mmCIF file of C-alpha atoms and ligand atoms in Angstrom:
data_model
loop_
_atom_site.group_PDB
_atom_site.id
_atom_site.type_symbol
_atom_site.label_atom_id
_atom_site.label_comp_id
_atom_site.label_asym_id
_atom_site.label_seq_id
_atom_site.Cartn_x
_atom_site.Cartn_y
_atom_site.Cartn_z
ATOM 1 C CA MET X 100 -5.749 -25.045 15.688
ATOM 2 C CA LEU X 101 -5.684 -21.313 16.313
ATOM 3 C CA GLY X 102 -8.630 -21.115 13.934
ATOM 4 C CA GLN X 103 -9.819 -17.562 13.617
ATOM 5 C CA LEU X 104 -8.916 -16.352 17.122
ATOM 6 C CA PRO X 105 -8.409 -12.571 17.159
ATOM 7 C CA LEU X 106 -4.720 -11.696 17.037
ATOM 8 C CA ARG X 107 -2.644 -8.832 18.405
ATOM 9 C CA ILE X 108 -0.817 -7.409 15.417
ATOM 10 C CA GLY X 109 1.854 -4.695 15.224
ATOM 11 C CA ILE X 110 2.163 -2.857 11.903
ATOM 12 C CA VAL X 111 5.212 -0.793 11.017
ATOM 13 C CA CYS X 112 5.109 1.464 7.964
ATOM 14 C CA TYR X 113 6.144 4.811 6.567
ATOM 15 C CA PRO X 114 3.393 7.247 7.536
ATOM 16 C CA THR X 115 3.932 9.685 4.690
ATOM 17 C CA ILE X 116 2.208 9.661 1.346
ATOM 18 C CA GLY X 117 3.215 6.530 -0.563
ATOM 19 C CA GLY X 118 1.761 3.237 -1.671
ATOM 20 C CA SER X 119 3.390 1.134 1.051
ATOM 21 C CA GLY X 120 2.009 3.324 3.853
ATOM 22 C CA ILE X 121 -1.444 3.439 2.244
ATOM 23 C CA LEU X 122 -1.509 -0.333 1.832
ATOM 24 C CA ALA X 123 -0.274 -0.977 5.382
ATOM 25 C CA THR X 124 -2.840 1.461 6.794
ATOM 26 C CA SER X 125 -5.703 -0.116 4.837
ATOM 27 C CA LEU X 126 -4.567 -3.569 5.943
ATOM 28 C CA GLY X 127 -4.517 -2.509 9.605
ATOM 29 C CA ILE X 128 -7.981 -0.964 9.352
ATOM 30 C CA GLU X 129 -9.374 -4.084 7.677
ATOM 31 C CA LEU X 130 -7.748 -6.366 10.259
ATOM 32 C CA ALA X 131 -9.276 -4.283 13.059
ATOM 33 C CA GLN X 132 -12.692 -4.488 11.346
ATOM 34 C CA ARG X 133 -12.284 -8.259 11.401
ATOM 35 C CA GLY X 134 -11.796 -8.237 15.180
ATOM 36 C CA HIS X 135 -7.995 -8.180 15.540
ATOM 37 C CA GLU X 136 -6.225 -5.703 17.848
ATOM 38 C CA VAL X 137 -3.901 -3.575 15.731
ATOM 39 C CA HIS X 138 -0.943 -1.461 16.887
ATOM 40 C CA PHE X 139 0.628 0.952 14.399
ATOM 41 C CA ILE X 140 4.194 1.950 15.187
ATOM 42 C CA SER X 141 5.898 4.799 13.333
ATOM 43 C CA TYR X 142 7.438 8.260 13.822
ATOM 44 C CA GLU X 143 4.160 9.913 12.753
ATOM 45 C CA ARG X 144 0.529 8.907 12.514
ATOM 46 C CA PRO X 145 -0.128 7.394 9.046
ATOM 47 C CA PHE X 146 -2.119 10.001 7.138
ATOM 48 C CA ARG X 147 -5.113 7.771 6.374
ATOM 49 C CA LEU X 148 -5.367 6.207 9.862
ATOM 50 C CA PRO X 149 -8.696 6.888 11.643
ATOM 51 C CA LEU X 150 -8.390 8.599 15.030
ATOM 52 C CA ASP X 151 -11.121 6.728 16.821
ATOM 53 C CA HIS X 152 -11.165 3.022 15.968
ATOM 54 C CA PRO X 153 -11.728 0.940 19.150
ATOM 55 C CA ARG X 154 -9.221 -1.739 18.104
ATOM 56 C CA ILE X 155 -6.490 0.475 16.643
ATOM 57 C CA GLN X 156 -3.731 2.098 18.683
ATOM 58 C CA PHE X 157 -0.903 4.267 17.468
ATOM 59 C CA HIS X 158 2.540 4.300 19.126
ATOM 60 C CA THR X 159 4.937 7.117 18.258
ATOM 61 C CA VAL X 160 8.639 6.452 17.887
ATOM 62 C CA ASP X 161 10.395 9.394 19.453
ATOM 63 C CA ILE X 162 13.486 10.005 17.356
ATOM 64 C CA GLY X 163 14.618 12.798 19.628
ATOM 65 C CA GLY X 164 18.030 13.209 18.059
ATOM 66 C CA HIS X 165 21.209 13.201 20.050
ATOM 67 C CA GLU X 166 23.997 15.749 20.000
ATOM 68 C CA LEU X 167 26.490 12.877 19.762
ATOM 69 C CA PHE X 168 25.232 11.930 16.314
ATOM 70 C CA LYS X 169 26.077 13.806 13.156
ATOM 71 C CA TYR X 170 23.135 12.036 11.397
ATOM 72 C CA PRO X 171 19.770 11.312 13.057
ATOM 73 C CA ASP X 172 19.173 7.633 13.766
ATOM 74 C CA TYR X 173 15.748 6.017 13.447
ATOM 75 C CA THR X 174 16.606 2.312 13.533
ATOM 76 C CA LEU X 175 17.567 2.104 17.221
ATOM 77 C CA PRO X 176 14.648 4.114 18.674
ATOM 78 C CA LEU X 177 12.327 2.109 16.410
ATOM 79 C CA SER X 178 13.743 -1.201 17.627
ATOM 80 C CA VAL X 179 13.377 -0.128 21.276
ATOM 81 C CA LYS X 180 9.740 0.891 20.650
ATOM 82 C CA LEU X 181 9.015 -2.359 18.792
ATOM 83 C CA ALA X 182 10.376 -4.408 21.687
ATOM 84 C CA GLU X 183 8.342 -2.330 24.168
ATOM 85 C CA VAL X 184 5.036 -2.606 22.245
ATOM 86 C CA SER X 185 5.594 -6.335 21.542
ATOM 87 C CA ARG X 186 6.163 -7.020 25.260
ATOM 88 C CA ASP X 187 3.541 -4.672 26.733
ATOM 89 C CA HIS X 188 0.775 -5.726 24.338
ATOM 90 C CA GLN X 189 1.865 -9.359 23.924
ATOM 91 C CA LEU X 190 1.864 -9.083 20.136
ATOM 92 C CA ASP X 191 1.401 -12.286 18.160
ATOM 93 C CA ILE X 192 2.551 -10.778 14.877
ATOM 94 C CA LEU X 193 4.866 -7.931 13.909
ATOM 95 C CA HIS X 194 4.194 -7.057 10.280
ATOM 96 C CA VAL X 195 6.729 -4.633 8.844
ATOM 97 C CA HIS X 196 6.220 -2.900 5.529
ATOM 98 C CA TYR X 197 9.433 -2.009 3.781
ATOM 99 C CA ALA X 198 12.661 -3.784 4.685
ATOM 100 C CA VAL X 199 14.750 -0.690 5.439
ATOM 101 C CA PRO X 200 14.998 0.008 8.300
ATOM 102 C CA HIS X 201 11.781 -1.616 9.553
ATOM 103 C CA ALA X 202 12.751 -5.283 9.215
ATOM 104 C CA THR X 203 16.261 -4.593 10.523
ATOM 105 C CA ALA X 204 14.866 -2.778 13.567
ATOM 106 C CA ALA X 205 12.363 -5.595 14.125
ATOM 107 C CA ILE X 206 15.099 -8.241 14.160
ATOM 108 C CA LEU X 207 16.995 -6.240 16.751
ATOM 109 C CA ALA X 208 13.786 -5.818 18.782
ATOM 110 C CA LEU X 209 13.138 -9.568 18.737
ATOM 111 C CA SER X 210 16.616 -10.288 20.004
ATOM 112 C CA MET X 211 15.968 -7.950 22.965
ATOM 113 C CA LEU X 212 12.893 -9.941 23.996
ATOM 114 C CA ASP X 213 12.476 -13.167 25.956
ATOM 115 C CA GLU X 214 11.386 -15.974 23.677
ATOM 116 C CA SER X 215 7.877 -16.037 25.174
ATOM 117 C CA ASP X 216 7.406 -12.346 24.282
ATOM 118 C CA ARG X 217 8.595 -12.641 20.673
ATOM 119 C CA PRO X 218 5.982 -12.078 17.941
ATOM 120 C CA LYS X 219 6.324 -13.686 14.520
ATOM 121 C CA LEU X 220 7.995 -11.338 12.062
ATOM 122 C CA ILE X 221 6.383 -10.844 8.653
ATOM 123 C CA THR X 222 8.171 -8.561 6.173
ATOM 124 C CA THR X 223 6.348 -7.180 3.139
ATOM 125 C CA LEU X 224 8.430 -5.813 0.287
ATOM 126 C CA HIS X 225 6.920 -2.950 -1.661
ATOM 127 C CA GLY X 226 9.424 -2.197 -4.379
ATOM 128 C CA THR X 227 12.131 0.339 -3.956
ATOM 129 C CA ASP X 228 13.563 -1.551 -0.959
ATOM 130 C CA THR X 229 14.499 -4.239 -3.481
ATOM 131 C CA THR X 230 14.780 -2.466 -6.814
ATOM 132 C CA LEU X 231 16.778 0.570 -5.638
ATOM 133 C CA LEU X 232 18.271 -0.210 -2.230
ATOM 134 C CA GLY X 233 18.735 -3.934 -2.868
ATOM 135 C CA CYS X 234 21.475 -3.176 -5.410
ATOM 136 C CA SER X 235 23.297 -0.784 -3.096
ATOM 137 C CA PRO X 236 26.408 -2.216 -1.413
ATOM 138 C CA ALA X 237 25.532 -0.070 1.626
ATOM 139 C CA TYR X 238 22.073 -1.615 2.060
ATOM 140 C CA GLY X 239 21.897 -4.875 0.071
ATOM 141 C CA PRO X 240 23.551 -7.167 2.668
ATOM 142 C CA ALA X 241 21.396 -5.725 5.494
ATOM 143 C CA ILE X 242 18.203 -6.221 3.464
ATOM 144 C CA ARG X 243 19.211 -9.773 2.576
ATOM 145 C CA HIS X 244 19.901 -10.511 6.259
ATOM 146 C CA ALA X 245 16.545 -9.041 7.321
ATOM 147 C CA LEU X 246 14.703 -11.173 4.770
ATOM 148 C CA GLU X 247 16.531 -14.343 5.750
ATOM 149 C CA LYS X 248 15.698 -13.745 9.433
ATOM 150 C CA SER X 249 11.999 -12.885 8.955
ATOM 151 C CA ASP X 250 9.524 -15.682 9.689
ATOM 152 C CA ALA X 251 7.746 -14.962 6.405
ATOM 153 C CA VAL X 252 8.359 -12.587 3.516
ATOM 154 C CA THR X 253 5.771 -11.328 1.061
ATOM 155 C CA ALA X 254 6.068 -9.236 -2.095
ATOM 156 C CA VAL X 255 3.284 -7.203 -3.687
ATOM 157 C CA SER X 256 3.778 -8.713 -7.161
ATOM 158 C CA ALA X 257 5.334 -11.678 -8.909
ATOM 159 C CA PHE X 258 7.634 -9.167 -10.613
ATOM 160 C CA LEU X 259 8.930 -7.980 -7.233
ATOM 161 C CA GLU X 260 9.375 -11.519 -5.990
ATOM 162 C CA GLY X 261 11.509 -12.305 -9.057
ATOM 163 C CA GLU X 262 13.538 -9.108 -8.725
ATOM 164 C CA THR X 263 14.160 -9.781 -5.027
ATOM 165 C CA ARG X 264 15.476 -13.247 -5.812
ATOM 166 C CA ARG X 265 17.612 -11.950 -8.670
ATOM 167 C CA LEU X 266 19.085 -8.849 -7.029
ATOM 168 C CA LEU X 267 19.514 -10.190 -3.514
ATOM 169 C CA GLN X 268 20.125 -13.856 -4.342
ATOM 170 C CA ILE X 269 17.356 -14.917 -2.007
ATOM 171 C CA THR X 270 16.314 -18.561 -2.079
ATOM 172 C CA ARG X 271 13.833 -18.619 0.821
ATOM 173 C CA PRO X 272 10.089 -18.662 0.058
ATOM 174 C CA ILE X 273 8.563 -15.282 -0.798
ATOM 175 C CA GLU X 274 4.800 -15.195 -1.079
ATOM 176 C CA VAL X 275 3.110 -12.933 -3.582
ATOM 177 C CA ILE X 276 0.157 -11.064 -2.089
ATOM 178 C CA HIS X 277 -1.056 -8.311 -4.393
ATOM 179 C CA ASN X 278 -2.162 -4.869 -3.228
ATOM 180 C CA PHE X 279 -5.825 -4.222 -2.545
ATOM 181 C CA VAL X 280 -8.070 -1.174 -2.286
ATOM 182 C CA PHE X 281 -11.088 -0.604 -0.099
ATOM 183 C CA PRO X 282 -12.928 2.074 -2.081
ATOM 184 C CA VAL X 283 -14.398 4.709 0.189
ATOM 185 C CA PRO X 284 -17.553 6.554 -0.920
ATOM 186 C CA VAL X 285 -16.976 9.821 -2.740
ATOM 187 C CA GLN X 286 -17.761 13.075 -0.907
ATOM 188 C CA ARG X 287 -18.557 15.190 -3.956
ATOM 189 C CA SER X 288 -20.195 14.454 -7.285
ATOM 190 C CA ARG X 289 -18.271 14.250 -10.534
ATOM 191 C CA SER X 290 -19.680 17.569 -11.727
ATOM 192 C CA GLU X 291 -18.857 19.340 -8.435
ATOM 193 C CA VAL X 292 -15.221 18.230 -8.658
ATOM 194 C CA ARG X 293 -14.930 19.143 -12.326
ATOM 195 C CA ALA X 294 -16.405 22.555 -11.547
ATOM 196 C CA GLU X 295 -13.837 23.042 -8.757
ATOM 197 C CA LEU X 296 -11.076 22.208 -11.243
ATOM 198 C CA GLY X 297 -12.577 24.385 -13.989
ATOM 199 C CA VAL X 298 -12.835 21.457 -16.416
ATOM 200 C CA ASN X 299 -15.434 21.845 -19.172
ATOM 201 C CA ASP X 300 -17.748 19.033 -20.246
ATOM 202 C CA ASP X 301 -16.058 18.744 -23.630
ATOM 203 C CA GLU X 302 -12.601 18.322 -22.067
ATOM 204 C CA ALA X 303 -11.234 14.936 -20.997
ATOM 205 C CA LEU X 304 -9.801 14.949 -17.488
ATOM 206 C CA LEU X 305 -6.565 12.972 -17.189
ATOM 207 C CA ILE X 306 -5.200 12.164 -13.740
ATOM 208 C CA HIS X 307 -1.695 11.392 -12.463
ATOM 209 C CA VAL X 308 -1.199 10.583 -8.777
ATOM 210 C CA SER X 309 2.324 10.106 -7.426
ATOM 211 C CA ASN X 310 5.100 11.339 -5.165
ATOM 212 C CA LEU X 311 6.884 12.797 -8.244
ATOM 213 C CA ARG X 312 10.118 10.881 -7.555
ATOM 214 C CA PRO X 313 12.481 10.499 -10.558
ATOM 215 C CA ILE X 314 11.212 6.918 -11.110
ATOM 216 C CA LYS X 315 7.730 8.372 -11.885
ATOM 217 C CA ARG X 316 9.181 10.242 -14.903
ATOM 218 C CA ILE X 317 7.339 13.550 -14.582
ATOM 219 C CA ASP X 318 9.471 14.752 -17.508
ATOM 220 C CA LEU X 319 7.888 12.015 -19.670
ATOM 221 C CA LEU X 320 4.428 12.797 -18.284
ATOM 222 C CA LEU X 321 4.732 16.435 -19.363
ATOM 223 C CA GLU X 322 6.326 15.534 -22.700
ATOM 224 C CA THR X 323 3.398 13.183 -23.349
ATOM 225 C CA ALA X 324 0.884 15.858 -22.373
ATOM 226 C CA ALA X 325 2.532 18.289 -24.803
ATOM 227 C CA MET X 326 1.993 15.800 -27.656
ATOM 228 C CA ILE X 327 -1.729 15.206 -27.048
ATOM 229 C CA LYS X 328 -3.744 17.010 -29.725
ATOM 230 C CA GLU X 329 -7.251 16.400 -28.374
ATOM 231 C CA ARG X 330 -8.937 18.610 -25.752
ATOM 232 C CA PHE X 331 -7.887 17.625 -22.219
ATOM 233 C CA ARG X 332 -6.795 18.838 -18.802
ATOM 234 C CA LEU X 333 -4.196 16.961 -16.758
ATOM 235 C CA LEU X 334 -4.723 16.854 -12.994
ATOM 236 C CA ILE X 335 -1.585 16.025 -11.018
ATOM 237 C CA LEU X 336 -2.155 14.996 -7.392
ATOM 238 C CA ALA X 337 1.326 15.481 -6.038
ATOM 239 C CA GLY X 338 2.677 13.848 -2.888
ATOM 240 C CA GLU X 339 5.647 16.255 -2.962
ATOM 241 C CA SER X 340 6.161 19.851 -4.041
ATOM 242 C CA PHE X 341 5.517 20.378 -7.742
ATOM 243 C CA ALA X 342 7.710 23.533 -7.820
ATOM 244 C CA PRO X 343 10.707 21.825 -9.517
ATOM 245 C CA PHE X 344 8.510 21.050 -12.555
ATOM 246 C CA GLU X 345 6.833 24.435 -13.005
ATOM 247 C CA SER X 346 9.429 25.739 -15.464
ATOM 248 C CA GLU X 347 9.011 22.630 -17.647
ATOM 249 C CA VAL X 348 5.238 23.180 -17.666
ATOM 250 C CA ARG X 349 5.864 26.743 -18.922
ATOM 251 C CA ARG X 350 8.518 25.657 -21.451
ATOM 252 C CA LEU X 351 6.071 23.180 -22.978
ATOM 253 C CA GLY X 352 3.247 25.736 -22.978
ATOM 254 C CA LEU X 353 1.089 23.546 -20.719
ATOM 255 C CA GLN X 354 0.016 26.223 -18.200
ATOM 256 C CA ASP X 355 -3.631 26.037 -19.303
ATOM 257 C CA ARG X 356 -3.650 22.269 -19.400
ATOM 258 C CA VAL X 357 -2.021 21.194 -16.132
ATOM 259 C CA ILE X 358 -3.801 21.485 -12.781
ATOM 260 C CA VAL X 359 -1.792 20.634 -9.660
ATOM 261 C CA ARG X 360 -3.055 19.782 -6.187
ATOM 262 C CA GLU X 361 -0.344 19.251 -3.587
ATOM 263 C CA ARG X 362 -2.525 17.418 -1.133
ATOM 264 C CA MET X 363 -3.774 13.874 -1.097
ATOM 265 C CA GLN X 364 -7.096 14.328 0.656
ATOM 266 C CA ASN X 365 -10.245 12.843 -0.888
ATOM 267 C CA VAL X 366 -8.364 11.288 -3.796
ATOM 268 C CA GLU X 367 -11.464 9.176 -4.487
ATOM 269 C CA ASP X 368 -13.382 12.311 -5.521
ATOM 270 C CA TYR X 369 -10.737 13.051 -8.142
ATOM 271 C CA TYR X 370 -10.514 9.491 -9.499
ATOM 272 C CA ASN X 371 -14.297 9.491 -9.760
ATOM 273 C CA ALA X 372 -14.277 12.771 -11.687
ATOM 274 C CA ALA X 373 -11.430 11.762 -14.026
ATOM 275 C CA ASP X 374 -11.711 10.022 -17.391
ATOM 276 C CA LEU X 375 -8.296 8.438 -17.695
ATOM 277 C CA GLY X 376 -5.193 7.792 -15.585
ATOM 278 C CA LEU X 377 -1.742 8.469 -17.036
ATOM 279 C CA VAL X 378 1.277 6.626 -15.584
ATOM 280 C CA THR X 379 4.780 7.107 -16.979
ATOM 281 C CA SER X 380 6.952 5.297 -14.407
ATOM 282 C CA ASP X 381 10.219 3.612 -15.321
ATOM 283 C CA SER X 382 9.479 0.930 -12.740
ATOM 284 C CA GLU X 383 6.619 0.034 -10.384
ATOM 285 C CA SER X 384 6.318 -3.059 -8.274
ATOM 286 C CA PHE X 385 2.514 -2.818 -8.543
ATOM 287 C CA CYS X 386 1.183 0.777 -8.859
ATOM 288 C CA LEU X 387 -1.553 1.233 -6.334
ATOM 289 C CA SER X 388 -2.769 4.426 -8.010
ATOM 290 C CA ILE X 389 -3.755 2.506 -11.171
ATOM 291 C CA LEU X 390 -5.793 0.147 -8.999
ATOM 292 C CA GLU X 391 -7.395 3.017 -7.055
ATOM 293 C CA GLY X 392 -8.500 4.539 -10.370
ATOM 294 C CA MET X 393 -9.919 1.213 -11.569
ATOM 295 C CA PHE X 394 -12.178 0.996 -8.519
ATOM 296 C CA TYR X 395 -13.710 4.345 -9.539
ATOM 297 C CA GLY X 396 -14.141 3.328 -13.183
ATOM 298 C CA CYS X 397 -11.094 5.304 -14.326
ATOM 299 C CA PRO X 398 -8.854 3.147 -16.567
ATOM 300 C CA SER X 399 -5.197 4.032 -17.180
ATOM 301 C CA VAL X 400 -2.761 4.375 -20.012
ATOM 302 C CA SER X 401 0.548 3.281 -18.534
ATOM 303 C CA THR X 402 4.066 2.239 -19.306
ATOM 304 C CA SER X 403 4.356 -1.546 -19.272
ATOM 305 C CA VAL X 404 6.920 -1.914 -16.507
ATOM 306 C CA GLY X 405 7.483 -4.030 -13.402
ATOM 307 C CA GLY X 406 4.311 -5.408 -11.845
ATOM 308 C CA ILE X 407 1.919 -3.135 -13.778
ATOM 309 C CA PRO X 408 0.928 -5.966 -16.192
ATOM 310 C CA GLU X 409 -0.282 -7.834 -13.084
ATOM 311 C CA VAL X 410 -2.716 -4.953 -12.462
ATOM 312 C CA ILE X 411 -3.705 -4.254 -16.062
ATOM 313 C CA GLN X 412 -3.810 -7.945 -16.956
ATOM 314 C CA ASP X 413 -6.337 -7.585 -19.690
ATOM 315 C CA GLU X 414 -6.294 -5.074 -22.544
ATOM 316 C CA SER X 415 -10.003 -4.423 -22.068
ATOM 317 C CA THR X 416 -9.188 -2.828 -18.666
ATOM 318 C CA GLY X 417 -6.387 -0.410 -19.618
ATOM 319 C CA VAL X 418 -3.622 0.306 -22.112
ATOM 320 C CA LEU X 419 0.048 -0.654 -21.766
ATOM 321 C CA VAL X 420 2.730 1.094 -23.775
ATOM 322 C CA ALA X 421 6.509 0.581 -24.043
ATOM 323 C CA ALA X 422 8.503 2.361 -21.297
ATOM 324 C CA GLY X 423 9.739 5.849 -22.155
ATOM 325 C CA ASP X 424 7.678 6.198 -25.355
ATOM 326 C CA ALA X 425 5.950 9.603 -25.144
ATOM 327 C CA GLU X 426 4.604 9.362 -28.684
ATOM 328 C CA ALA X 427 2.899 5.999 -28.059
ATOM 329 C CA LEU X 428 1.516 7.220 -24.718
ATOM 330 C CA ALA X 429 0.090 10.361 -26.337
ATOM 331 C CA GLU X 430 -1.411 8.353 -29.191
ATOM 332 C CA ALA X 431 -3.100 5.881 -26.818
ATOM 333 C CA VAL X 432 -4.476 8.732 -24.705
ATOM 334 C CA GLY X 433 -5.669 10.582 -27.810
ATOM 335 C CA GLU X 434 -7.526 7.485 -29.055
ATOM 336 C CA LEU X 435 -9.375 7.123 -25.769
ATOM 337 C CA ILE X 436 -10.196 10.832 -25.576
ATOM 338 C CA THR X 437 -11.706 10.647 -29.062
ATOM 339 C CA HIS X 438 -13.628 7.409 -28.491
ATOM 340 C CA ARG X 439 -15.608 8.219 -25.374
ATOM 341 C CA GLU X 440 -17.722 5.071 -25.520
ATOM 342 C CA ARG X 441 -14.657 2.827 -25.741
ATOM 343 C CA ARG X 442 -13.147 4.671 -22.789
ATOM 344 C CA GLU X 443 -16.275 4.280 -20.688
ATOM 345 C CA THR X 444 -16.553 0.571 -21.529
ATOM 346 C CA MET X 445 -12.910 0.197 -20.511
ATOM 347 C CA GLY X 446 -13.637 1.998 -17.229
ATOM 348 C CA MET X 447 -16.467 -0.412 -16.428
ATOM 349 C CA ALA X 448 -14.291 -3.431 -17.300
ATOM 350 C CA ALA X 449 -11.475 -2.010 -15.145
ATOM 351 C CA ARG X 450 -13.824 -1.657 -12.180
ATOM 352 C CA ALA X 451 -15.229 -5.162 -12.632
ATOM 353 C CA PHE X 452 -11.703 -6.617 -12.836
ATOM 354 C CA ALA X 453 -10.574 -4.745 -9.700
ATOM 355 C CA GLU X 454 -13.677 -5.898 -7.837
ATOM 356 C CA SER X 455 -13.075 -9.519 -8.746
ATOM 357 C CA HIS X 456 -9.324 -9.604 -8.039
ATOM 358 C CA PHE X 457 -8.118 -6.886 -5.664
ATOM 359 C CA THR X 458 -10.658 -6.297 -2.898
ATOM 360 C CA ALA X 459 -9.969 -6.367 0.847
ATOM 361 C CA GLY X 460 -12.274 -9.399 1.005
ATOM 362 C CA ILE X 461 -9.895 -11.328 -1.257
ATOM 363 C CA ILE X 462 -6.483 -10.054 -0.139
ATOM 364 C CA VAL X 463 -6.786 -9.556 3.652
ATOM 365 C CA PRO X 464 -7.620 -13.243 4.310
ATOM 366 C CA ALA X 465 -4.384 -14.150 2.509
ATOM 367 C CA TYR X 466 -2.445 -12.161 5.138
ATOM 368 C CA GLU X 467 -4.518 -13.642 7.971
ATOM 369 C CA LYS X 468 -3.843 -17.154 6.657
ATOM 370 C CA LEU X 469 -0.128 -16.385 6.638
ATOM 371 C CA TYR X 470 -0.237 -15.086 10.240
ATOM 372 C CA TYR X 471 -2.074 -18.175 11.530
ATOM 373 C CA ARG X 472 0.236 -20.475 9.600
ATOM 374 C CA GLU X 473 3.354 -18.908 11.134
ATOM 375 C CA LEU X 474 1.852 -19.034 14.630
ATOM 376 C CA GLU X 475 0.861 -22.684 14.197
ATOM 377 C CA LYS X 476 4.492 -23.539 13.406
ATOM 378 C CA SER X 477 5.664 -22.696 16.921
ATOM 379 C CA ARG X 478 2.862 -24.504 18.742
HETATM 380 O O1 LIG F 782 5.899 4.502 -5.654
HETATM 381 C C1 LIG F 782 6.516 5.005 -4.736
HETATM 382 O O2 LIG F 782 7.509 5.692 -4.911
HETATM 383 C C2 LIG F 782 6.075 4.758 -3.323
HETATM 384 C C3 LIG F 782 6.325 3.331 -2.970
HETATM 385 C C4 LIG F 782 6.263 3.151 -1.463
HETATM 386 O O3 LIG F 782 7.215 2.612 -0.951
HETATM 387 O O4 LIG F 782 5.296 3.530 -0.826
HETATM 388 O O5 LIG F 782 5.367 2.511 -3.624
HETATM 389 C C5 LIG F 782 5.701 1.156 -3.760
HETATM 390 O O6 LIG F 782 4.746 0.397 -3.027
HETATM 391 C C6 LIG F 782 3.409 0.439 -3.535
HETATM 392 C C7 LIG F 782 2.512 -0.377 -2.605
HETATM 393 O O7 LIG F 782 2.878 -1.702 -2.588
HETATM 394 C C8 LIG F 782 3.365 -0.057 -4.975
HETATM 395 O O8 LIG F 782 2.039 -0.009 -5.471
HETATM 396 C C9 LIG F 782 4.292 0.822 -5.833
HETATM 397 O O9 LIG F 782 4.322 0.313 -7.149
HETATM 398 C C10 LIG F 782 5.700 0.795 -5.255
HETATM 399 N N1 LIG F 782 6.561 1.739 -5.977
HETATM 400 C C11 LIG F 782 7.565 1.336 -6.769
HETATM 401 O O10 LIG F 782 7.830 0.156 -6.953
HETATM 402 C C12 LIG F 782 8.325 2.411 -7.440
#
């Protein structure tokens, strides 16, 4: 039995703002807290990764670029770096988040290594690698191959597991391990943050946190906001530039209602200061931002798509509305703005549900169990 021996774990993720990178970073930090040695490998330092953890190292993939190539290539330099880190640090586990190109590069890296140097490959699917790229003839077969060749595959929701099977015709086991959040303490009080935003006490503060990609339906978000009759302000924490949406804000006369922050620092302060989350996505494999809000007592009104019903499982913890229905979204938001007590009770129930289902203490051991199980197989 390997029992609970500390492991050497490589984590590959996108470092930029996005749920998969946030989840992978939190997982690595939690694993290091539990005594494992963790190596992050990416082209940039993940934005929430601490600089000074004794058991966390970061390895940069130097893309460099080559005059021979018309398009920059990341897969090959990544695979070379993965082989190097696996060999030099004798990794037990290589855990890649997002199939493209991370799992593909990892498979190539493993084939460059002697058998004794090969870590077990775990691939975690986060959503768009299946739901968008999985259907593409240019990517689908490579994703399917990467999943078939991984030692274990996980998906962040039962919805995503089903979609992966359906779209990629995968028959191998895929384990569902939901997202988790480790809520960090807030830096500023609710009233300090509301003062910074210029939100009055009699105004409800709605919050939307996303990378603004088309799947997030910012058009629907703004249309919904324009239909809300009660007093509110809408804070958008944007992972990308909000400039393309400014004209729509003006067209809908929402200039005095919408507040935009194009940085993702101290998001916990904003969730803590907000009254209600608003999510308008057309699809989400999980929706980490709903869960982050729940941990700070901020429930959400959301479209009922993808894996979101696995997060808002109970109607006492949030409101689900049919996809694309601005009127229903606005009505649900309006109800909760009007009935403050109901909203606050919902916020407390949301927090209690998150704390009993989606903590690091519950989810991280599921990954550790998977790692030990895969390592046991080759002993
Ligand atoms: O939502 C995004 O566009 C970012 C994307 C990512 O790849 O980082 O998020 C995906 O992974 C998150 C973490 O597992 C999930 O909570 C998000 O629901 C998922 N996004 C989609 O499925 C669209």
